[in-house]
Short mmCIF file of C-alpha atoms and ligand atoms in Angstrom, two decimals:
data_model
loop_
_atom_site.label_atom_id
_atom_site.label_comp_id
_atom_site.label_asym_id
_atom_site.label_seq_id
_atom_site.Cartn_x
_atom_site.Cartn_y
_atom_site.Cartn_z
CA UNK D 46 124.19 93.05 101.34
CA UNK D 47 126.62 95.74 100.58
CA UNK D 48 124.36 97.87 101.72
CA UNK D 49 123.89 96.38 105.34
CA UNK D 50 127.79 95.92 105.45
CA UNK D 51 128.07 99.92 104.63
CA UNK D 52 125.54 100.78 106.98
CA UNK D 53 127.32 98.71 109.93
CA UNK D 54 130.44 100.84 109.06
CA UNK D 55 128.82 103.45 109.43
CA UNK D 56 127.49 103.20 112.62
CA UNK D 57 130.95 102.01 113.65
CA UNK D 58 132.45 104.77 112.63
CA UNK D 59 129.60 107.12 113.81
CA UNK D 60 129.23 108.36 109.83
CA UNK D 61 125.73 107.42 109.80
CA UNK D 62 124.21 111.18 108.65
CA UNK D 63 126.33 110.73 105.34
CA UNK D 64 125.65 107.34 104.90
CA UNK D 65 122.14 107.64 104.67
CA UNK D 66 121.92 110.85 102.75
CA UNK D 67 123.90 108.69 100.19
CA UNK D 68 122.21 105.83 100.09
CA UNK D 69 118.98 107.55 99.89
CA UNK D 70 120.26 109.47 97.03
CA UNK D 71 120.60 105.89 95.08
CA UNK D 72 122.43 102.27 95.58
CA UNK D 73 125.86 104.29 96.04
CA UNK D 74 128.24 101.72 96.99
CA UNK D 75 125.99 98.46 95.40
CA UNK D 76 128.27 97.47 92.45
CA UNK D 77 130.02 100.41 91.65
CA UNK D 78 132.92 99.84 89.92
CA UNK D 79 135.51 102.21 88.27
CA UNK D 80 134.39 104.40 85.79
CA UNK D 81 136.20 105.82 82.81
CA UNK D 82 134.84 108.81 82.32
CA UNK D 83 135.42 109.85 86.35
CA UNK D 84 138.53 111.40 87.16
CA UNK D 85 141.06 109.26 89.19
CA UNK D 86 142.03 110.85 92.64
CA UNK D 87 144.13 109.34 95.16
CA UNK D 88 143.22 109.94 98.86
CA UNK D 89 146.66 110.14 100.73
CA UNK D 90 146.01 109.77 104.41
CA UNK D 91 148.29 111.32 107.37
CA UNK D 92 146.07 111.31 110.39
CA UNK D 93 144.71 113.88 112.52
CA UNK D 94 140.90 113.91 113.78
CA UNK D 95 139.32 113.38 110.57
CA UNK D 96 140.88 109.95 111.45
CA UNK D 97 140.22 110.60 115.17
CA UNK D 98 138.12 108.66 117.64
CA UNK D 99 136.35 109.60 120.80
CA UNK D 100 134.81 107.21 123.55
CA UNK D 101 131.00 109.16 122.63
CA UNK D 102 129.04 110.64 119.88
CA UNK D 103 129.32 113.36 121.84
CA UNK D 104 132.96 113.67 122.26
CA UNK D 105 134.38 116.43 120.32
CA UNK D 106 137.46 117.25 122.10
CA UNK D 107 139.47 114.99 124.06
CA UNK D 108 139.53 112.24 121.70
CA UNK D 109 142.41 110.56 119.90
CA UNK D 110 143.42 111.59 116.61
CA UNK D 111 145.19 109.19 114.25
CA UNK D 112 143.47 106.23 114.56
CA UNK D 113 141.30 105.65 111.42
CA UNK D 114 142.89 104.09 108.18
CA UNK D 115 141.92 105.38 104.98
CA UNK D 116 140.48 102.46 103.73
CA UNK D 117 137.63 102.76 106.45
CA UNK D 118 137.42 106.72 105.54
CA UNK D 119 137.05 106.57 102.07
CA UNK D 120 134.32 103.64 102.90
CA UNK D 121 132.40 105.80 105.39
CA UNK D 122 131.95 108.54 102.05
CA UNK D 123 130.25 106.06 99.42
CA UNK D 124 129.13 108.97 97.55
CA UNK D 125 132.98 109.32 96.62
CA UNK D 126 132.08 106.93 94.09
CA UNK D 127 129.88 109.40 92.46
CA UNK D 128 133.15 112.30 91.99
CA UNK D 129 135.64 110.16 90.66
CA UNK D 130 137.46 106.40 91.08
CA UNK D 131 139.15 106.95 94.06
CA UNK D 132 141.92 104.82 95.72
CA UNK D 133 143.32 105.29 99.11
CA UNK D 134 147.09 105.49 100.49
CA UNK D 135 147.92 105.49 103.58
CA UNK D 136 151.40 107.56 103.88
CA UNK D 137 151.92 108.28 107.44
CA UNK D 138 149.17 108.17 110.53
CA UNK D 139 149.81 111.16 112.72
CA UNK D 140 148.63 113.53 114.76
CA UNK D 141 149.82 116.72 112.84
CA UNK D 142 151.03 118.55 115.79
CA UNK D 143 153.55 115.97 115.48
CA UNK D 144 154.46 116.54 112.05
CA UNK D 145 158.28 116.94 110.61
CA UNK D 146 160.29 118.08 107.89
CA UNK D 147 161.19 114.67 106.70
CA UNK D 148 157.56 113.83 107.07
CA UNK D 149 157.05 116.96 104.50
CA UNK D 150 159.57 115.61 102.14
CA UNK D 151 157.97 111.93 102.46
CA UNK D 152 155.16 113.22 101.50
CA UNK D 153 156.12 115.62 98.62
CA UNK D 154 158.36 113.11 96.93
CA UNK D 155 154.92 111.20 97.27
CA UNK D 156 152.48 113.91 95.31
CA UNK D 157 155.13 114.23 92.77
CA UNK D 158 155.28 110.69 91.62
CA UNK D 159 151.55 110.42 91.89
CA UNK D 160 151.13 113.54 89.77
CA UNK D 161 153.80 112.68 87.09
CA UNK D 162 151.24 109.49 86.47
CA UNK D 163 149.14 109.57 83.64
CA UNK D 164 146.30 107.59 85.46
CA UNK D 165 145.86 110.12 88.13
CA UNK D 166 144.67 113.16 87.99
CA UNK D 167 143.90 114.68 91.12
CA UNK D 168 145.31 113.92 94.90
CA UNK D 169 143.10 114.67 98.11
CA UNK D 170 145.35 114.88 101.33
CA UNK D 171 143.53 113.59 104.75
CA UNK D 172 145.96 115.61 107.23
CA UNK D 173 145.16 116.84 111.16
CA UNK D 174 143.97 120.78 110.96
CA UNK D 175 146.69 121.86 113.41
CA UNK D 176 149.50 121.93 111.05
CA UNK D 177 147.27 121.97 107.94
CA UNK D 178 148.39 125.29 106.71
CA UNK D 179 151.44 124.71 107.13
CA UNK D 180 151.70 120.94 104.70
CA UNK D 181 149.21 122.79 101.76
CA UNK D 182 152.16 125.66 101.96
CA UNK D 183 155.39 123.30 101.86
CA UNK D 184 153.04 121.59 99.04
CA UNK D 185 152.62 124.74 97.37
CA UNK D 186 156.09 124.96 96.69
CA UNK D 187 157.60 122.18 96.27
CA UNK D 188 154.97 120.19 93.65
CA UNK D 189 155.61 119.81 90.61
CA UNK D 190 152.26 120.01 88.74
CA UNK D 191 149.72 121.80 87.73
CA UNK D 192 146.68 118.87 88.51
CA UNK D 193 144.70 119.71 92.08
CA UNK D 194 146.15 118.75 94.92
CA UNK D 195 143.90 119.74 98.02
CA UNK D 196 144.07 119.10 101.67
CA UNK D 197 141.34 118.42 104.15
CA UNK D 198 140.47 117.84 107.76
CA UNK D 199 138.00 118.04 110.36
CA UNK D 200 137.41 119.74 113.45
CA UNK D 201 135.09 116.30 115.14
CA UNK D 202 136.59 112.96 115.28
CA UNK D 203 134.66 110.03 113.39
CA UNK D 204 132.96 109.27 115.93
CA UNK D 205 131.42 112.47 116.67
CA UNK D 206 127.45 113.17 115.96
CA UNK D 207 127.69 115.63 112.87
CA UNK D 208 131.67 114.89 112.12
CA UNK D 209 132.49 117.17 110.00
CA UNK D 210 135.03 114.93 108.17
CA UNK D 211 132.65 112.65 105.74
CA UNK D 212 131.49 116.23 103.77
CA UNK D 213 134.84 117.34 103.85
CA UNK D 214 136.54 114.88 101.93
CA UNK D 215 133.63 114.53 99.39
CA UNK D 216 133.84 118.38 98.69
CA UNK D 217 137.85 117.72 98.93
CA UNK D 218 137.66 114.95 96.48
CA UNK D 219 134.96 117.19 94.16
CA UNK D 220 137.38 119.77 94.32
CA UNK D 221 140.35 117.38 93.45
CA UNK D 222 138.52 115.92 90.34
CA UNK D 223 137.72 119.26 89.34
CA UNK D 224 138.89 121.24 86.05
CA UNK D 225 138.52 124.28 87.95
CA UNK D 226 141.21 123.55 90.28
CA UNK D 227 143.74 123.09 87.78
CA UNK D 228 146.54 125.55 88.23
CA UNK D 229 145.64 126.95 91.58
CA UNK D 230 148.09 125.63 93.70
CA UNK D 231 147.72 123.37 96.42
CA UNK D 232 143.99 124.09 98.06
CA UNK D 233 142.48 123.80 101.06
CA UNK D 234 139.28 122.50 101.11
CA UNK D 235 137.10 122.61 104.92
CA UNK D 236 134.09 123.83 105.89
CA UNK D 237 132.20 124.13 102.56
CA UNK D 238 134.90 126.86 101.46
CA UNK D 239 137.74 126.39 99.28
CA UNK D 240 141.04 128.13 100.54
CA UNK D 241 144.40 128.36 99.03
CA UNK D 242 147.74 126.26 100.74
CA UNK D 243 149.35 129.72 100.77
CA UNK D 244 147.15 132.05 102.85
CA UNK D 245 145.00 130.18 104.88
CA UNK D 246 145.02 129.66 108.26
CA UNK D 247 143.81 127.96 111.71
CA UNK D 248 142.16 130.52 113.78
CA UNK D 249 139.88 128.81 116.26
CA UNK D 250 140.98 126.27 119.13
CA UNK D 251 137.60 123.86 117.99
CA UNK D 252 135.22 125.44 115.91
CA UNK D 253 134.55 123.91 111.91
CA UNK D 254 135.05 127.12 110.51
CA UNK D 255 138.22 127.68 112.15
CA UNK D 256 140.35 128.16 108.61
CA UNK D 257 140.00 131.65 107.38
CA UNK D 258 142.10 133.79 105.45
CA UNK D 259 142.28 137.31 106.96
CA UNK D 260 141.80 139.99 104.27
CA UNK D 261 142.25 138.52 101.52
CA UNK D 262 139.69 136.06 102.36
CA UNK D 263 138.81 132.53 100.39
CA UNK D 264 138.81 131.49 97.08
CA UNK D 265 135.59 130.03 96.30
CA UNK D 266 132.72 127.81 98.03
CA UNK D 267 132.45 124.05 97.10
CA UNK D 268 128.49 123.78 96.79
CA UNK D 269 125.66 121.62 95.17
CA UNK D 270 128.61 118.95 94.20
CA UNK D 271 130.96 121.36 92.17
CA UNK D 272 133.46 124.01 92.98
CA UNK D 273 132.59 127.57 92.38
CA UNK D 274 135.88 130.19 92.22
CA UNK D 275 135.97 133.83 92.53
CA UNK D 276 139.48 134.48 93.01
CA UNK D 277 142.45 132.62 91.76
CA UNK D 278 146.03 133.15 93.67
CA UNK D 279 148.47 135.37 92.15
CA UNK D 280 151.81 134.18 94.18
CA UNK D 281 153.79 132.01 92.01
CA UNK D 282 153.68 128.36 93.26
CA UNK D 283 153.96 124.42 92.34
CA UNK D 284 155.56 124.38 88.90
CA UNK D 285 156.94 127.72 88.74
CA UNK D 286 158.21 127.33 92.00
CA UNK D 287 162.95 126.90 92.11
CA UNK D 288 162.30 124.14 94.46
CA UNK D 289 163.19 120.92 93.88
CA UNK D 290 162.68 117.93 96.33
CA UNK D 291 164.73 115.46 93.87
CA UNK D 292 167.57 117.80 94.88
CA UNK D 293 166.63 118.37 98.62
CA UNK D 294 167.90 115.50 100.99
CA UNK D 295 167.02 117.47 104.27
CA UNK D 296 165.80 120.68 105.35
CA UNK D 297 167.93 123.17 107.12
CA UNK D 298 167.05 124.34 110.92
CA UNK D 299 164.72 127.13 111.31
CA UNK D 300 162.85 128.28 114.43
CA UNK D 301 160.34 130.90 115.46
CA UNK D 302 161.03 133.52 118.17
CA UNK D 303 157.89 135.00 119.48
CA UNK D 304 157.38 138.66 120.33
CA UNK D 305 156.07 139.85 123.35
CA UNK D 306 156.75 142.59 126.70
CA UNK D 307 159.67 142.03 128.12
CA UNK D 308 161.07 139.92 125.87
CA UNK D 309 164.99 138.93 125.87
CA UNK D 310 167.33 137.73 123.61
CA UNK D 311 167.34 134.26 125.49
CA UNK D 312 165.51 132.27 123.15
CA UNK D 313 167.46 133.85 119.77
CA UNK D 314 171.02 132.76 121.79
CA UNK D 315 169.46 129.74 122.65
CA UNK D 316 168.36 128.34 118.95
CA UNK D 317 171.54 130.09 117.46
CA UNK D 318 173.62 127.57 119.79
CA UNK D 319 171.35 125.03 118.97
CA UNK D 320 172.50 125.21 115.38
CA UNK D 321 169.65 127.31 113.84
CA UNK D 322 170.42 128.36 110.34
CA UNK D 323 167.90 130.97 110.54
CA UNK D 324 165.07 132.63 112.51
CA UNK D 325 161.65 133.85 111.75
CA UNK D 326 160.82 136.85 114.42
CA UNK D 327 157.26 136.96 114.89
CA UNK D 328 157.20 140.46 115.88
CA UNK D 329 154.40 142.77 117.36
CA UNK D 330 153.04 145.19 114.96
CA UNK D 331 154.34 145.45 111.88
CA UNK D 332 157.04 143.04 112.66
CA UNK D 333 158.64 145.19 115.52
CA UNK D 334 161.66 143.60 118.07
CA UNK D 335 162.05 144.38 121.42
CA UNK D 336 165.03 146.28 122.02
CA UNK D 337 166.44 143.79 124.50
CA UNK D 338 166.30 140.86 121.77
CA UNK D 339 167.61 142.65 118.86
CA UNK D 340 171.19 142.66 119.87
CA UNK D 341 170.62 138.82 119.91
CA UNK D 342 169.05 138.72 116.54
CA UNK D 343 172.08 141.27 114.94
CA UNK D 344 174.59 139.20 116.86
CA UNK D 345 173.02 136.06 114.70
CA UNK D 346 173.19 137.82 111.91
CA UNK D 347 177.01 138.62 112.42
CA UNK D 348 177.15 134.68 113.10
CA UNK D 349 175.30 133.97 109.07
CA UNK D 350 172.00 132.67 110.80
CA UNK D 351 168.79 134.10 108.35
CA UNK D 352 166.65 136.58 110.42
CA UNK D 353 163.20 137.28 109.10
CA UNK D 354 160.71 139.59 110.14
CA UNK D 355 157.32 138.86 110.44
CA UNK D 356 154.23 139.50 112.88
CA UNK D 357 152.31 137.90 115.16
CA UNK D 358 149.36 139.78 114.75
CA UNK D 359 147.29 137.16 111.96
CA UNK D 360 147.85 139.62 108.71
CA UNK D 361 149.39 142.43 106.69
CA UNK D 362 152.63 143.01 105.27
CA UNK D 363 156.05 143.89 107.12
CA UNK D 364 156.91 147.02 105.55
CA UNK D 365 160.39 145.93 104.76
CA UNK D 366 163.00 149.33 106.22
CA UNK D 367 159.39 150.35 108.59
CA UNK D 368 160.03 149.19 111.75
CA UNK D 369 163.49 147.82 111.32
CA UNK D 370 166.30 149.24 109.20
CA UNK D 371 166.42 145.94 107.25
CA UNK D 372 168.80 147.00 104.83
CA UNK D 373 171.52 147.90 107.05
CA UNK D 374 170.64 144.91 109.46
CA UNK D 375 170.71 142.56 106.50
CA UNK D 376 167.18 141.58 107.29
CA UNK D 377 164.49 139.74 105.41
CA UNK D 378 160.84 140.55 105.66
CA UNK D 379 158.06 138.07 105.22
CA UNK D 380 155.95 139.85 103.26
CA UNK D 381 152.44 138.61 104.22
CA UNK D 382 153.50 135.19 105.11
CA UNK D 383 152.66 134.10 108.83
CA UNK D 384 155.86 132.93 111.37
CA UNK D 385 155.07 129.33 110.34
CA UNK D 386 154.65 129.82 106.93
CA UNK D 387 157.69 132.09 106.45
CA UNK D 388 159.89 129.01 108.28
CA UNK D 389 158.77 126.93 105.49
CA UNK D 390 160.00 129.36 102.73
CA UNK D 391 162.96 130.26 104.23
CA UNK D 392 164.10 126.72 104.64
CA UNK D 393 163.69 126.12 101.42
CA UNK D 394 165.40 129.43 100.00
CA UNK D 395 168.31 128.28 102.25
CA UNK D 396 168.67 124.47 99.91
CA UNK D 397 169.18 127.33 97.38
CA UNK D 398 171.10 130.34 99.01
CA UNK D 399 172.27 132.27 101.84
CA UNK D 400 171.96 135.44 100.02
CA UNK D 401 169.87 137.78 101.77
CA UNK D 402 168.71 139.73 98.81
CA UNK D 403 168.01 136.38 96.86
CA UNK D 404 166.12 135.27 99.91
CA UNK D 405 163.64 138.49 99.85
CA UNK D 406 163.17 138.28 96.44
CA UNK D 407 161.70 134.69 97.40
CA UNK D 408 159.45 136.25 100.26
CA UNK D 409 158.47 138.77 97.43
CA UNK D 410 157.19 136.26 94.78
CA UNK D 411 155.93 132.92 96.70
N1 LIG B 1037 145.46 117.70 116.87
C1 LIG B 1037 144.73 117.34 115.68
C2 LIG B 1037 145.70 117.28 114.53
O1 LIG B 1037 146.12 118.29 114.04
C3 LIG B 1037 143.66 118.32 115.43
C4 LIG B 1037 142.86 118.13 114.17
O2 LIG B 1037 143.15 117.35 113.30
O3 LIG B 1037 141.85 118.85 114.06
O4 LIG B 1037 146.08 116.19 114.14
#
């Protein structure tokens, strides 16, 4: 019976591929009940596509993310069952281009009370891919814990044919109920390849191996039902982190000026007036500003707004006094840390400091 009930889910839900595979594999979801010796992981869900819905099997973009609750996902994956005793929470439902500080802190404050619970051991985070990156970084610095936390995604909706989403969160959950992942900071598990918070990122519009890490490239693979590691990060992060959301009520303001030919200083005077506490550049090159928008960004500067330098280019570090005389200008460089990723760090140097030399010896160790 539970079987027929699973199966009509799954063709609901267009999940049948991973339904079958499962149930071929033995009665998954017929009378399983929680088991002592599996971990315990808690799926929190926040939206995006791997909650999305199209009007076709064949509709992979175009459709509406956000729409699936996690008590249908985690149903559409019986082999979950088989990983660990999972349990499903549904924190926010959003599209993650849509996604805010105070949703960030929600959810941290979230993951930390989960975490300091002896009864769980591992948390799996269902989040949209666009802002993906960004969350597992915030996450990375601002848990408290050393137990896996790991976020997934998927480039199809639900309803797609071969959704990507039902092997992703198994391999997420797998990875979350691992001992391996103990310690790494906050992963990022898509695509059969594990990936940490810190230096991953979304670099195709709509393809399912659009997370990479350029250079340094990823972690490990997540393969015949276990994780396998090669490299381990060696940024500090999670509990060894000076950031503490029991202490952090809001974030500060921090936007991103983009680089480009004939740039002005339009958009720094613009978010300076606006209130901005500080500004990543994401400069050309090796961090490089246009002539014509520097005077905004040193004018900023006078004013006590943040300025850090970093690149739009997708990797390497700013050479901190290369392209800029940072010293003098009382600059920051980002290290290797992408314009997104460097707004996250520098808002939360700023609930610490305004001290520029403080703030780059943050951008030097997270
Ligand atoms: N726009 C979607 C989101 O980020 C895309 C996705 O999840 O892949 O929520």
């Amino acid at each position: 019976m539970q079987i027929i009930k699973s199966l009509h889910r799954c063709l609901t839900l267009g999940l049948c591929a991973a339904f079958v595979a499962g149930a071929a594999a033995q009665g998954v979801a017929e009378g399983a009940q929680a088991s002592t010796k599996l971990p315990n992981v808690v799926i929190l869900a926040t939206g995006g596509t791997i909650a999305g819905t199209g009007a076709t099997s064949t509709t992979t973009v175009g459709y509406t993310a956000a729409k699936v609750g996690v008590e249908r996902l985690i149903e559409a994956v019986p082999e979950l069952k088989k990983v660990a005793n999972v349990r499903g929470e549904q924190v926010f439902q959003v599209a993650s281009e849509n996604m805010t500080n105070d949703l960030w802190l929600k959810l941290g404050r979230r993951v930390n009370e989960l975490l300091a619970q002896g009864d769980v051991d591992g948390i799996v985070i269902t989040h949209g891919t666009d802002t993906l990156e960004e969350t597992a970084y915030f996450l990375d610095l601002v848990v408290k814990s050393s137990k896996p936390v790991v976020l997934v995604g998927a480039m199809r909706p639900s309803t797609a044919i071969s959704a990507d989403g039902p092997v992703n969160l198994y391999n997420a959950a797998t990875l979350a109920a691992s001992k391996a992942a103990v310690g790494k900071g906050v992963l990022v598990a898509l695509n059969d390849q594990i990936s940490a918070g810190r230096d991953v990122t979304k670099m195709n519009t709509s393809t399912a191996d659009t997370f990479r890490t350029p250079d340094l490239g990823f972690l490990g693979y997540m393969q015949d039902n276990r994780a396998h590691f090669y490299r381990a990060p060696t940024r500090k992060h999670t509990l060894e982190t000076e950031f503490d959301l029991a202490k952090i009520d809001s974030l500060p303001r921090v936007d991103i000026v983009y680089g480009y030919a004939n740039a002005s200083r339009v958009p720094v005077d613009a978010l300076v007036g606006a209130g901005a506490k500080g500004i990543i550049h994401a400069g050309v090159g090796d961090g490089s500003v246009h002539k014509d928008v520097m005077p905004g960004l040193t004018d900023a500067r006078k004013k006590g707004v943040i300025i850090v330098r970093s690149a739009r280019v997708g990797s390497g570090i700013i050479a901190r006094n290369g392209e800029a005389n940072d010293d003098e200008l009382d600059f920051v460089v980002s290290d290797t840390l992408n314009p997104q990723k460097a707004r996250i760090l520098l808002m939360l140097a700023l609930t610490r400091t305004s001290g520029t030399k403080d703030i780059q010896r943050m951008f030097s160790t997270y």
